[in-house]
Amino acid sequence: MTIKELSEIKETYIGERKKELEEGVVTVDVHMGTCGIAAGGRNVFSALQGEIERLGVENVKLRVTGCAGLCSMEPMITVHLPGQTPVKYGKLDAAKTREIFYSHILGGHPKAEYAIGQGLEKPQKRVEIE
Amino acid sequence: MITLKINDIEVTVPRGSTILEAAERARVFIPTLCHDKRITPYGACRLCVVEDRKKPGSLIPSCFTPARDRMDIVTDTPAILEAVRTQLQLILANHPLECPVCDKAGECTLQDLVIRYNITEAPFGRDRFARYVDRDSPLIERDMTRCVLCGRCVRICGELQGRDELEFNHRGHKTVVATDGGRALDCDFCGLCVSTCPVGALNDKLFKDRTRVWKLQKKTTVCSHCGLGCWVDFHLEKGHLRRITPTVFPDGKKGLICVRGHFGWRAFESPSRLSAPRIRRDGALREAGWGETVGHAAKALDEIRRSRGASSIALLTADHLTTEEARACGALFRDTLGCTDMGSLQAAGYRRILSVLDAELGPTWEPATLKDLNDAETLIVLGGGGAELHPTLKPLVNGLMRKEGRELVVLSSWPDILTRRATLALTITAGYAEDFFAELHGALSAERTHASSADIARFGVDTCGLARLISLLGEDRKTTVLVAPDPFGDNLQRARLASLLHGRTRSILPLGARSTVPALSKGPACLPAAQPRTGCHCSRPSRPAASGPSTSWARTPSRPCRSRPGSGRPWRGSNSSSARAPSKRP
Amino acid sequence: MISSVSKIAYCASRKCKFRKPIDVRSLLEKALDELGYRGRIGLVETECLISCFQGPSIMFLPGGKVFQVLSEEHFTETLKGFFASLQHPTSPLLSEPRTEKEIPGIEHLDFFAKQKLIVLRNRGHIDAEAIEEYIAHDGYLALYKTLTAMTPEDVIGEVKLSGLRGRGGAGFPTGRKWEEARKYGAFPKYVICNGDEGDPGAFMDRSVMESDPHAVLEGMIICGYAIGARKGHIYVRAEYPLALRMLRTAIDRAREKGFLGRNILGTGFDFDIDIYPGAGAFVCGESTALMYSIEGKRGMPRIKPPRSTESGLWGKPTCLNNVETFANVAQIILNGGEWFRSIGTAESTGTKVFSLTGAVKNVGLVEVPMGTDLRTIIFEIGGGIRGNARFKAVQLGGPSGGCLTDEHLHLPVTFDSLQDAGAMMGSGGIVVMDDTNCMVDVARFFTQFCVDESCGKCVPCRVGLRVMLGTLEKIIVGQGEPSDLALLERQANHIASTSHCGLGQAAPNPVLSTLRYFHDEYEAHIREKRCPALVCVDLIRFEIDAEACKHCGLCSKVCPVDAITWQKKEVAVLHREKCIRCKSCIRACKFKAIH
């Protein structure tokens, strides 16, 4: 593993993400740290997975990440629509998640009543954008 | 060397000493409960706290904190006294008040400290736990309700004896010292745990409920169950032996002991032992007086000598003779009667090794001492069974191996205790031990001019291990060679090998040749060097002419112990073979 | 294009207030039949598509382009027109995103805006199981820099310059510890990561291990290089199964990529890590007890000297650091020690992660520069006390820490600044308490914890803590005597000054600090036999204050044994003989009418 190989991995990753951006892939991060799981995060995840399968949607990518820090609002998800600021949602359950799925993830309209905030925390960035 | 002050007394100690050691040097008392000099410090009881005037306000446990140059320690400030008293009160909160029925009363550290610090109240109440009492194990009774969880028994069994039989179970206030699974004891029964327990939790079953410790007289002597000769204390009540404990040396350190020395004395109370001389008359053995018996024997021996010659007399003695008894015996049979065939069961092997060493190394050679064993960086053991025959070798070697970088090389043909502990074990096929030693001797000596035709595979020795041994011998390491005898074999070759190695190591310790006591310089009683033939068959260590505190020696067993009062005879000796006296009888 | 549409979703939300009474499904079926697509395009029912201000919406899938059904007439033509306009699979917004209210930017939310993330920089942002994501976020660059451009002395120098102090609570300067471990010449040496986070209420380390395990690994490898070790162990408590899994995956991925194992990055440096799960003992978070635990022995702290940097695991030089400490290392190497030093205060550099829990609105993980004051953490980042309660006290550092009151909220939080007030930052647990917490009960809780977790080696902790617990329990059940307060203080001081390890030395802190700041609560328990916070059951009289009672009857409804009788517009009556003292009524009453 040389420095060249290390940056190649990074470049490949960024390349893949850029491609997804162009293809209009929506990334949904489901925060499943232990706090998220304890609060019911698996239900949120399976709700999203279920709807994706049911509808045969192909441009939504689900990712499992760790705790986002605001444990009192778990279960949380962060929705990254290509070209838009990411939105963090909190205190979700399966039904609310489905609503978000249709209105925001597929439809592009963030659902404000479940949202906590938009944007990412300061040092975090989407590598393919910057 | 560093200098520090303890309670304004200046004292100089070697670097690396603890504050507790410095305080002992300065003769300042610091209470301890979980400390035993034979094992590493532990720091559990927190009674030994002191204060450094340069860092006031913080209590330092002195048993493991190293002393530093120019420290200014005080041990008697109000804060320290308060801490010690509170500590004792806390210990007592969990401790049953059973002094009237506890054997330890009178020599109990907890009792002594409570009285010394005048603890008369229980401000923390009483909070006793139901812990088990083990009366099923042989020889040692464990009453865990009295245990103060000092950890000394755990450490002594683990660090010193190497047996790891006792360990803390559970955690916190539920902690209890037990075996794995709570079973009865199944260990070496050396009794080191009993010797270290500061309270009455671990008790000697042979002594239990017999008498009170303040009724005992203590005599320090040397155990004679094996050639190592550990110092022991006999505790006698009106001439009757009640128990044996490892002795306490002048610096406060207790000695080592094994199961034979600790608990084996009862064997000599067996009713089947002879208590008076007997003469066979009319087909039956009848008791007779000493004068009559000796005269009878002398007449008979004389008659045999005259009629059939001295060579028709052979002598067989027990292994427990003292040096002096053996010398007298030898003098009688060898010099007076002219008998040449003398032997004892176990001593043969020791004797053979010694005589070979003397023959090869000349009259001026000095066997090594146990100090050389303790200081060795490499310890080579020739022959198996050393620790089985001399059980205290086990903690001695264990203590040695705990130090950094020590090597234990064992060349034996059976999986004995030392083989299991060895860093380099060369196991020889059974029956080929002596051949292997001869081969090794040939290989190491400068005499060999041609390659050996011996097939190493025959000996079953791992060649890598052998190579390692050769390289260890070549390194600049302090090496001691321990020679263990084969009780049933010839022992010539191992002795020859040992004498060859003497050139390299200058430190050969034939088991049986020395005791833990700095022995007299080659006492004439011990070494058969001058005699070409077998000569003295003693295997006992020479005993120092001046014994410890006691001035009169207990005598050889002359009769079994009678615990019934008023048995009539005045006290003439203890009932153990461990006692020896200058033999007064002809 | 048409072939790209496989399904049409139509909204069937029953909650919708814009819904016109159009049967979308039958409309669609009829239209698709006429266009001949019936077999090829499926119909799916969904929830609200939020685009219906003029009519129900339909959505084409995949892609999600939304159209509105404005009228039923000529629907087939309309549908055909929709298909034709499909050019891009993604749906541009039909109009401005319509929301009921504005979604605030994260930079305006105190919880996020006031934090400064170094350790938690990747939290919630990367998939912890994918090493590529870590690499894409500058992962393992620090390792590369270390192994190819720095000597071990350089690394130690940088860590020393940064002023990083151990984040596990003791705050020993990390650079100095690494320097000491390096100087001893006995091999093999070991690096240990202490992931046994036993403090009740602390979950900082868990979060780092779950969300960003590679950061911990990178820190450990750099430490191994600096001190000359080839082996690392991570000791993770068994109660963190997800952390164990994440770390295991991370180690496997790192090995595959060559960041662990032999000849790392081709530099000839070997280092490997394995994971050792704990077995349920808080005391095994103490470093020497932890090392004994890894060796398979009983977890009890040993005497020092020698220190672990000289003789630790298996008697060899060992460098043991907390998870959070290691997570800082890579950033320090990348950005330099000066950068780290510029954050925080002079004595406590960098940031600290706190787990903020208790009676605050925003419970979670907070990473702030050292020196941030408590008021900011609790009231700005934490959002203040939840419900309509008042701030009473804050406990820092778990069972080792003391509690502080509102007169200390201005104090900055660093390693040394709280000691005069009788508290310490500890490993970073912050528990906020309101007036429904009884401070005597809090002291008892932490003392009970320490009694259960004591290893049992030394007398003051094993016996003393239990005795102290007994005194506290006596007070709580109403048998306290005035002399008990002096007794508590004496016991606590004794345990603190003579215990063998940090557990015992710090265990009396909750008692001592609550005695200092809440003396009146203890007095109330002892002299008045009353618990002001209504927590200690034996000291609650269970009677209803007739003046405060607002006749709502809620208490009567919640009582599980029907011990309260109530009639409309009358004061409720509590029958003590039936009462089981479960406190449901007290919790239910909004007017605090039951004492």
XYZ file of C-alpha atoms in Angstrom, chain B:
586
model
C 22.879 3.412 49.427
C 20.415 6.104 50.352
C 19.756 7.916 53.568
C 16.392 8.939 54.905
C 14.771 9.897 58.148
C 12.086 7.920 59.915
C 10.625 9.750 62.878
C 13.771 11.865 62.857
C 16.009 8.825 63.073
C 18.497 8.744 60.259
C 18.965 5.418 58.564
C 20.877 4.218 55.518
C 19.474 1.480 53.310
C 20.294 0.011 49.909
C 18.600 1.652 46.983
C 15.397 -0.181 46.134
C 14.387 -0.831 49.724
C 10.892 0.017 50.768
C 10.042 2.508 53.468
C 8.969 -0.398 55.661
C 12.389 -1.979 55.389
C 13.984 1.326 56.258
C 11.717 1.628 59.291
C 12.759 -1.828 60.469
C 16.357 -0.812 60.138
C 15.583 2.226 62.249
C 13.690 0.039 64.719
C 10.480 1.992 64.242
C 7.327 -0.075 64.449
C 4.862 0.123 61.577
C 1.823 -2.146 61.785
C 1.232 -4.577 58.938
C -1.236 -7.343 58.331
C -0.918 -8.358 54.721
C 2.877 -8.287 54.615
C 5.093 -11.370 54.632
C 8.756 -11.084 53.840
C 8.780 -14.288 51.877
C 6.465 -12.884 49.199
C 6.001 -9.663 47.285
C 4.264 -6.796 49.036
C 0.582 -6.393 48.390
C -0.825 -3.226 49.880
C -4.238 -4.549 50.871
C -4.571 -3.875 54.560
C -3.448 -0.227 54.385
C -2.284 -0.347 57.989
C 1.273 0.519 57.124
C 0.481 4.075 56.016
C 2.990 6.767 56.832
C 3.386 10.387 55.903
C 6.192 12.245 54.206
C 6.751 15.606 55.811
C 7.606 16.991 52.399
C 4.192 16.034 51.080
C 1.877 16.523 53.997
C -1.678 15.382 53.804
C -1.193 12.257 51.763
C -0.886 8.862 53.368
C 1.664 6.559 51.783
C 1.575 2.791 52.252
C 5.107 1.946 53.325
C 5.228 -1.759 52.492
C 5.752 -1.265 48.776
C 6.635 2.388 48.282
C 10.345 2.627 47.586
C 12.350 4.734 49.946
C 14.017 7.715 48.359
C 17.023 9.673 49.340
C 16.355 12.402 51.896
C 12.778 11.398 52.577
C 11.403 12.607 55.880
C 8.908 10.039 57.099
C 6.752 10.174 60.188
C 4.700 7.276 61.443
C 2.843 8.640 64.415
C 0.888 11.710 63.412
C -2.719 11.924 64.578
C -3.921 11.435 61.019
C -1.962 8.190 60.703
C -3.148 6.901 64.036
C -6.695 7.742 63.110
C -6.314 5.923 59.801
C -4.841 2.824 61.447
C -7.522 2.703 64.104
C -10.293 3.148 61.567
C -8.779 0.426 59.442
C -8.718 -1.962 62.387
C -12.275 -1.070 63.280
C -13.342 -1.798 59.721
C -11.572 -5.154 59.749
C -13.174 -6.018 63.047
C -16.585 -5.138 61.692
C -16.401 -8.260 59.547
C -14.435 -10.417 61.949
C -16.034 -12.880 64.393
C -15.049 -12.343 68.009
C -13.978 -15.892 68.719
C -10.684 -15.399 70.500
C -11.707 -17.720 73.340
C -12.126 -20.640 70.938
C -9.629 -19.682 68.264
C -6.264 -21.413 68.224
C -4.491 -18.325 67.017
C -5.134 -16.395 70.186
C -1.853 -15.318 71.646
C -0.013 -15.145 68.360
C -2.695 -13.453 66.280
C -1.511 -10.328 64.477
C -4.972 -8.821 64.474
C -5.343 -9.388 68.180
C -1.956 -7.880 68.868
C -2.715 -4.800 66.828
C -6.142 -4.304 68.342
C -4.661 -4.423 71.784
C -1.744 -2.243 70.853
C -3.972 0.437 69.365
C -6.542 0.039 72.088
C -9.587 -0.517 69.934
C -12.507 -0.810 72.255
C -15.440 0.367 70.177
C -17.210 -0.710 67.035
C -18.478 2.554 65.556
C -19.218 0.856 62.274
C -21.350 -1.858 63.696
C -20.900 -5.542 63.018
C -21.476 -6.978 59.594
C -20.478 -10.628 59.532
C -20.687 -12.699 56.415
C -21.579 -16.356 56.290
C -18.457 -17.814 54.754
C -17.682 -21.476 54.622
C -15.665 -23.591 57.036
C -13.739 -26.456 55.492
C -13.136 -29.271 57.914
C -12.838 -31.940 55.253
C -9.347 -31.286 53.963
C -6.576 -33.290 55.585
C -4.069 -31.482 57.773
C -5.353 -27.962 57.190
C -8.617 -26.546 58.425
C -9.977 -23.445 56.724
C -12.350 -21.271 58.682
C -13.168 -18.489 56.285
C -15.385 -16.604 58.695
C -12.196 -15.445 60.327
C -10.424 -14.555 57.111
C -9.378 -10.908 56.786
C -8.686 -11.236 53.058
C -5.078 -10.178 53.396
C -4.159 -12.414 50.475
C -1.048 -13.842 52.076
C -2.081 -17.466 51.625
C -2.999 -16.818 47.999
C 0.339 -15.225 47.339
C 2.452 -17.705 49.198
C 0.803 -20.641 47.495
C 1.111 -18.949 44.117
C 4.420 -17.122 44.253
C 6.392 -19.302 46.589
C 5.131 -22.836 46.409
C 3.958 -22.421 42.854
C 0.893 -24.482 43.425
C -1.848 -21.830 43.037
C -4.297 -23.816 45.088
C -5.985 -20.914 46.826
C -7.438 -17.903 45.051
C -9.921 -15.137 45.677
C -13.394 -15.964 44.489
C -16.063 -13.370 43.709
C -15.515 -9.688 44.186
C -15.923 -6.851 46.629
C -17.394 -7.655 49.986
C -18.405 -11.083 48.721
C -14.779 -12.068 48.218
C -13.758 -15.337 49.786
C -10.516 -17.288 49.557
C -11.180 -20.750 48.199
C -10.068 -23.435 45.807
C -11.541 -23.614 42.359
C -15.067 -24.878 42.646
C -14.916 -24.784 46.412
C -13.577 -28.306 46.757
C -11.413 -29.609 49.564
C -7.678 -29.013 49.357
C -5.687 -31.173 46.999
C -2.247 -29.658 47.018
C 1.231 -30.249 48.389
C 0.048 -29.604 51.953
C 3.277 -27.863 52.709
C 1.427 -25.723 55.207
C 3.087 -22.489 54.086
C -0.385 -20.971 54.008
C -0.913 -21.933 57.633
C 2.435 -20.426 58.507
C 1.559 -17.128 56.902
C -2.045 -16.624 57.951
C -2.053 -13.753 60.442
C -5.352 -14.769 61.999
C -6.993 -18.062 62.791
C -8.466 -18.712 59.399
C -5.996 -21.415 58.349
C -5.189 -23.874 61.075
C -2.909 -26.837 61.598
C -5.300 -29.698 62.243
C -2.702 -31.634 64.198
C -2.445 -28.768 66.625
C -6.046 -27.744 66.708
C -7.659 -27.618 70.106
C -4.663 -29.269 71.765
C -3.408 -26.385 73.803
C -2.855 -22.639 73.965
C 0.151 -21.053 72.378
C 1.331 -19.387 75.525
C 1.805 -22.749 77.142
C 4.315 -23.775 74.519
C 8.062 -23.727 74.688
C 9.850 -23.107 71.473
C 13.038 -24.830 70.442
C 14.734 -23.992 67.173
C 16.326 -26.881 65.363
C 16.839 -28.323 61.905
C 14.448 -30.660 60.141
C 15.958 -34.000 59.232
C 13.461 -35.386 56.778
C 15.717 -34.613 53.862
C 19.122 -33.277 53.046
C 18.124 -29.656 52.756
C 17.697 -29.235 56.472
C 15.316 -26.330 56.849
C 15.303 -24.496 60.127
C 12.180 -25.322 62.085
C 10.730 -24.501 65.460
C 9.511 -27.225 67.763
C 6.691 -26.190 70.033
C 6.646 -28.307 73.145
C 4.255 -28.407 76.000
C 5.897 -29.948 78.982
C 8.160 -31.983 76.797
C 5.498 -33.200 74.422
C 5.712 -32.026 70.882
C 2.580 -30.192 69.843
C 3.473 -28.727 66.497
C 6.288 -27.751 64.170
C 6.471 -24.452 62.344
C 9.011 -22.848 60.065
C 11.380 -20.816 62.110
C 11.455 -17.051 62.268
C 14.892 -15.718 61.415
C 16.361 -12.787 63.308
C 15.342 -10.335 60.587
C 11.740 -11.372 60.998
C 11.527 -13.500 57.882
C 9.921 -16.890 58.254
C 11.522 -19.905 56.704
C 10.319 -22.588 54.333
C 8.856 -25.934 55.200
C 7.289 -28.897 53.486
C 4.581 -31.351 54.358
C 6.983 -33.811 55.927
C 8.621 -31.302 58.160
C 5.404 -29.534 59.024
C 3.039 -32.386 59.589
C 5.165 -35.504 59.434
C 6.134 -35.608 63.054
C 3.103 -37.616 63.984
C 4.544 -40.581 62.174
C 7.013 -40.922 64.963
C 4.212 -41.279 67.461
C 3.095 -44.439 65.848
C 2.468 -47.090 68.453
C 4.324 -49.588 66.331
C 7.602 -47.754 66.852
C 10.016 -49.195 69.317
C 10.078 -47.336 72.573
C 12.569 -49.434 74.452
C 15.413 -51.735 73.465
C 14.487 -55.375 73.128
C 16.421 -58.605 73.205
C 15.284 -61.799 71.570
C 15.064 -64.495 74.217
C 13.328 -67.746 74.028
C 12.100 -67.015 70.588
C 10.417 -63.736 71.448
C 11.512 -60.128 71.663
C 11.392 -58.917 75.173
C 11.971 -55.451 76.535
C 15.166 -54.980 78.391
C 17.101 -52.145 79.939
C 19.677 -50.117 78.089
C 22.645 -51.388 79.996
C 21.614 -54.988 79.534
C 20.930 -54.567 75.829
C 24.147 -52.804 75.001
C 26.155 -55.341 76.862
C 24.391 -58.156 75.082
C 25.008 -56.604 71.694
C 28.649 -55.907 72.390
C 29.259 -59.463 73.491
C 27.527 -60.877 70.441
C 29.376 -58.674 67.986
C 32.676 -59.410 69.597
C 32.011 -63.109 69.412
C 31.116 -62.950 65.743
C 34.215 -60.954 64.989
C 36.426 -63.431 66.679
C 34.875 -66.504 65.249
C 34.073 -65.497 61.701
C 36.019 -62.283 61.127
C 35.025 -58.673 60.790
C 34.084 -59.080 57.161
C 31.116 -61.148 58.161
C 29.489 -58.112 59.809
C 27.449 -55.677 57.733
C 25.709 -52.565 59.033
C 22.400 -51.161 57.831
C 21.218 -47.893 59.372
C 18.203 -45.652 59.050
C 18.360 -42.476 56.992
C 17.409 -40.248 59.873
C 20.607 -40.467 61.808
C 22.175 -37.233 62.819
C 25.641 -36.383 61.735
C 27.068 -37.082 65.113
C 25.228 -40.343 65.540
C 26.407 -41.480 62.170
C 29.945 -40.526 62.985
C 29.879 -42.411 66.203
C 28.344 -45.382 64.462
C 30.931 -45.318 61.784
C 33.713 -44.964 64.271
C 32.513 -47.995 66.167
C 31.973 -50.318 63.278
C 34.803 -49.201 61.096
C 37.555 -48.459 63.517
C 36.732 -50.704 66.402
C 35.117 -53.680 64.757
C 36.842 -53.430 61.428
C 33.647 -53.797 59.525
C 33.769 -52.588 55.950
C 30.252 -53.090 54.686
C 28.088 -50.248 55.904
C 25.104 -48.715 54.204
C 21.791 -46.928 54.529
C 18.862 -47.032 52.187
C 18.729 -43.601 50.690
C 22.120 -42.245 51.453
C 23.859 -44.463 48.962
C 23.249 -42.205 46.046
C 24.344 -39.069 47.879
C 27.359 -40.775 49.218
C 28.406 -42.057 45.847
C 28.167 -38.653 44.263
C 30.107 -37.011 47.013
C 32.826 -39.592 46.940
C 33.233 -39.307 43.195
C 33.360 -35.526 43.422
C 35.943 -35.700 46.140
C 37.967 -38.151 44.149
C 37.915 -36.074 41.003
C 38.144 -32.607 42.463
C 40.540 -33.217 45.248
C 40.234 -32.569 48.960
C 40.031 -28.812 48.763
C 36.866 -28.422 46.768
C 33.846 -26.676 48.291
C 30.321 -27.627 47.452
C 28.062 -24.736 46.642
C 25.432 -23.482 49.049
C 21.792 -22.615 48.638
C 22.859 -19.027 48.238
C 24.572 -20.053 45.009
C 21.310 -21.643 43.982
C 19.423 -18.433 44.655
C 21.922 -16.291 42.816
C 22.219 -18.543 39.800
C 21.265 -17.184 36.441
C 21.314 -20.665 35.021
C 20.457 -23.606 37.214
C 21.274 -26.999 35.768
C 19.782 -30.031 37.449
C 21.394 -33.383 36.707
C 18.990 -36.156 37.396
C 15.330 -36.319 38.230
C 13.473 -36.437 41.459
C 15.303 -33.640 43.205
C 12.219 -31.793 44.320
C 10.365 -34.979 45.172
C 13.090 -36.024 47.554
C 13.684 -32.520 48.871
C 10.272 -30.827 48.738
C 11.500 -27.391 49.755
C 13.414 -27.248 46.519
C 10.094 -26.496 44.936
C 9.566 -23.061 46.518
C 13.296 -22.370 46.315
C 13.415 -22.986 42.586
C 10.077 -21.257 42.143
C 11.392 -18.185 43.877
C 14.444 -18.280 41.659
C 12.447 -18.626 38.454
C 10.278 -15.630 39.243
C 13.269 -13.401 38.732
C 14.014 -12.026 35.329
C 15.880 -14.052 32.784
C 16.601 -17.161 34.797
C 17.074 -20.451 33.045
C 16.284 -23.803 34.575
C 17.780 -26.734 32.689
C 16.690 -30.170 33.840
C 18.255 -33.383 32.541
C 16.146 -36.214 33.809
C 14.432 -39.303 32.588
C 11.084 -38.826 34.205
C 8.603 -35.943 34.316
C 9.277 -34.687 37.787
C 8.328 -31.380 39.360
C 11.449 -29.545 38.220
C 11.028 -30.773 34.652
C 7.626 -29.135 34.572
C 9.064 -25.887 35.825
C 12.085 -25.942 33.543
C 12.717 -23.432 30.794
C 14.779 -26.119 29.081
C 13.828 -29.697 29.835
C 15.972 -32.441 28.312
C 14.134 -35.653 28.835
C 16.246 -38.767 28.537
C 14.809 -42.153 27.671
C 14.247 -44.142 30.826
C 17.221 -46.216 31.759
C 19.700 -44.284 29.667
C 20.316 -41.391 31.989
C 23.726 -42.504 33.128
C 24.782 -43.360 29.585
C 23.747 -39.954 28.454
C 25.687 -38.258 31.196
C 28.723 -40.257 30.213
C 28.284 -39.243 26.608
C 27.864 -35.607 27.563
C 30.911 -35.806 29.728
C 32.882 -37.105 26.804
C 31.595 -34.421 24.524
C 32.348 -31.568 26.913
C 35.709 -32.737 28.090
C 38.776 -31.849 26.162
C 39.849 -35.468 26.002
C 37.704 -36.502 23.171
C 39.728 -36.668 20.053
C 37.340 -38.398 17.724
C 33.691 -38.050 17.012
C 31.471 -40.138 19.117
C 29.816 -43.110 17.569
C 26.992 -42.955 20.027
C 23.570 -42.533 18.544
C 21.998 -39.515 20.132
C 18.567 -40.751 19.189
C 19.021 -43.609 21.594
C 18.949 -41.207 24.455
C 15.778 -39.566 23.285
C 17.155 -36.131 23.941
C 15.974 -33.285 21.775
C 18.999 -32.044 19.844
C 17.786 -28.444 19.755
C 17.575 -28.491 23.484
C 21.001 -29.975 23.697
C 22.377 -27.247 21.496
C 20.734 -24.678 23.723
C 22.340 -26.245 26.772
C 25.761 -26.087 25.166
C 25.228 -22.448 24.278
C 24.031 -21.631 27.790
C 27.148 -23.191 29.185
C 29.171 -21.062 26.843
C 27.525 -17.812 27.890
C 28.825 -15.637 30.636
C 26.103 -16.491 33.129
C 26.379 -17.445 36.727
C 25.660 -21.159 36.663
C 24.971 -23.574 39.469
C 24.716 -27.307 38.946
C 22.455 -29.315 41.213
C 23.116 -33.039 41.296
C 20.179 -35.186 42.280
C 20.849 -38.812 43.068
C 19.101 -41.817 41.634
C 18.307 -43.797 44.761
C 18.517 -47.079 42.897
C 21.227 -46.393 40.355
C 24.914 -46.031 40.135
C 25.252 -42.220 39.999
C 28.837 -42.418 38.820
C 28.387 -40.690 35.517
C 26.380 -37.771 36.784
C 28.947 -37.159 39.437
C 31.701 -37.232 36.842
C 29.780 -34.824 34.677
C 29.262 -32.549 37.637
C 32.927 -32.555 38.444
C 33.717 -31.690 34.857
C 31.295 -28.796 34.972
C 32.901 -27.582 38.154
C 35.705 -26.310 36.015
C 33.319 -24.015 34.195
C 30.934 -23.050 36.910
C 32.738 -23.395 40.202
C 29.354 -24.090 41.690
C 28.240 -27.642 42.180
C 25.604 -28.445 44.716
C 25.196 -32.129 45.368
C 21.855 -32.500 47.008
C 22.295 -33.581 50.519
C 25.677 -32.053 51.007
C 24.657 -28.822 52.600
C 21.821 -27.400 54.565
C 20.323 -23.983 54.530
C 22.513 -23.108 57.426
C 25.920 -21.824 56.464
C 27.601 -25.051 57.228
C 30.812 -25.603 58.943
C 33.732 -25.845 56.628
C 34.089 -29.407 55.623
C 33.230 -31.003 58.887
C 35.111 -34.202 59.255
C 31.836 -35.850 60.064
C 30.412 -35.230 56.659
C 32.812 -36.012 53.962
C 34.238 -39.376 53.282
C 37.065 -37.908 51.284
C 39.837 -39.365 53.338
C 38.395 -42.838 53.334
C 38.986 -44.835 50.205
C 36.056 -46.992 50.859
C 32.520 -46.172 51.717
C 33.179 -44.806 55.129
C 30.722 -42.485 56.681
C 27.252 -43.027 55.409
C 25.680 -39.969 56.741
C 23.591 -37.929 54.408
C 22.591 -35.435 56.948
C 23.895 -31.926 56.863
C 26.300 -31.023 59.528
C 24.657 -29.140 62.256
C 26.232 -26.009 63.563
C 27.906 -26.454 66.831
C 26.134 -23.514 68.322
C 22.469 -23.772 67.861
C 20.095 -20.881 67.981
C 18.398 -19.674 71.056
C 18.024 -22.961 72.785
C 20.877 -24.425 74.705
C 19.846 -27.975 75.223
C 19.077 -30.237 72.376
C 16.175 -32.490 72.121
C 17.151 -36.075 71.948
C 16.587 -38.828 69.497
C 13.343 -40.644 69.811
C 13.486 -42.903 72.738
C 9.873 -43.534 73.352
C 6.553 -42.654 71.862
C 4.708 -39.628 73.012
C 2.363 -40.273 75.837
C -0.170 -37.600 76.172
C -1.555 -39.104 79.306
C -0.285 -37.149 82.253
C 1.884 -38.770 84.758
C 3.408 -41.348 82.535
C 6.222 -41.530 84.909
C 9.324 -40.906 82.980
C 11.022 -37.573 83.030
C 11.297 -35.832 79.753
C 14.181 -37.182 77.777
C 13.464 -36.006 74.299
C 10.892 -35.009 71.796
C 9.047 -37.576 69.819
C 10.311 -36.696 66.440
C 13.219 -37.839 64.477
C 13.720 -34.225 63.651
C 15.294 -33.730 66.985
C 18.904 -34.534 67.347
C 21.366 -34.409 70.100
C 25.006 -35.076 70.458
C 24.900 -38.740 70.873
C 25.816 -39.545 74.407
C 25.449 -43.217 74.189
C 28.370 -45.253 73.202
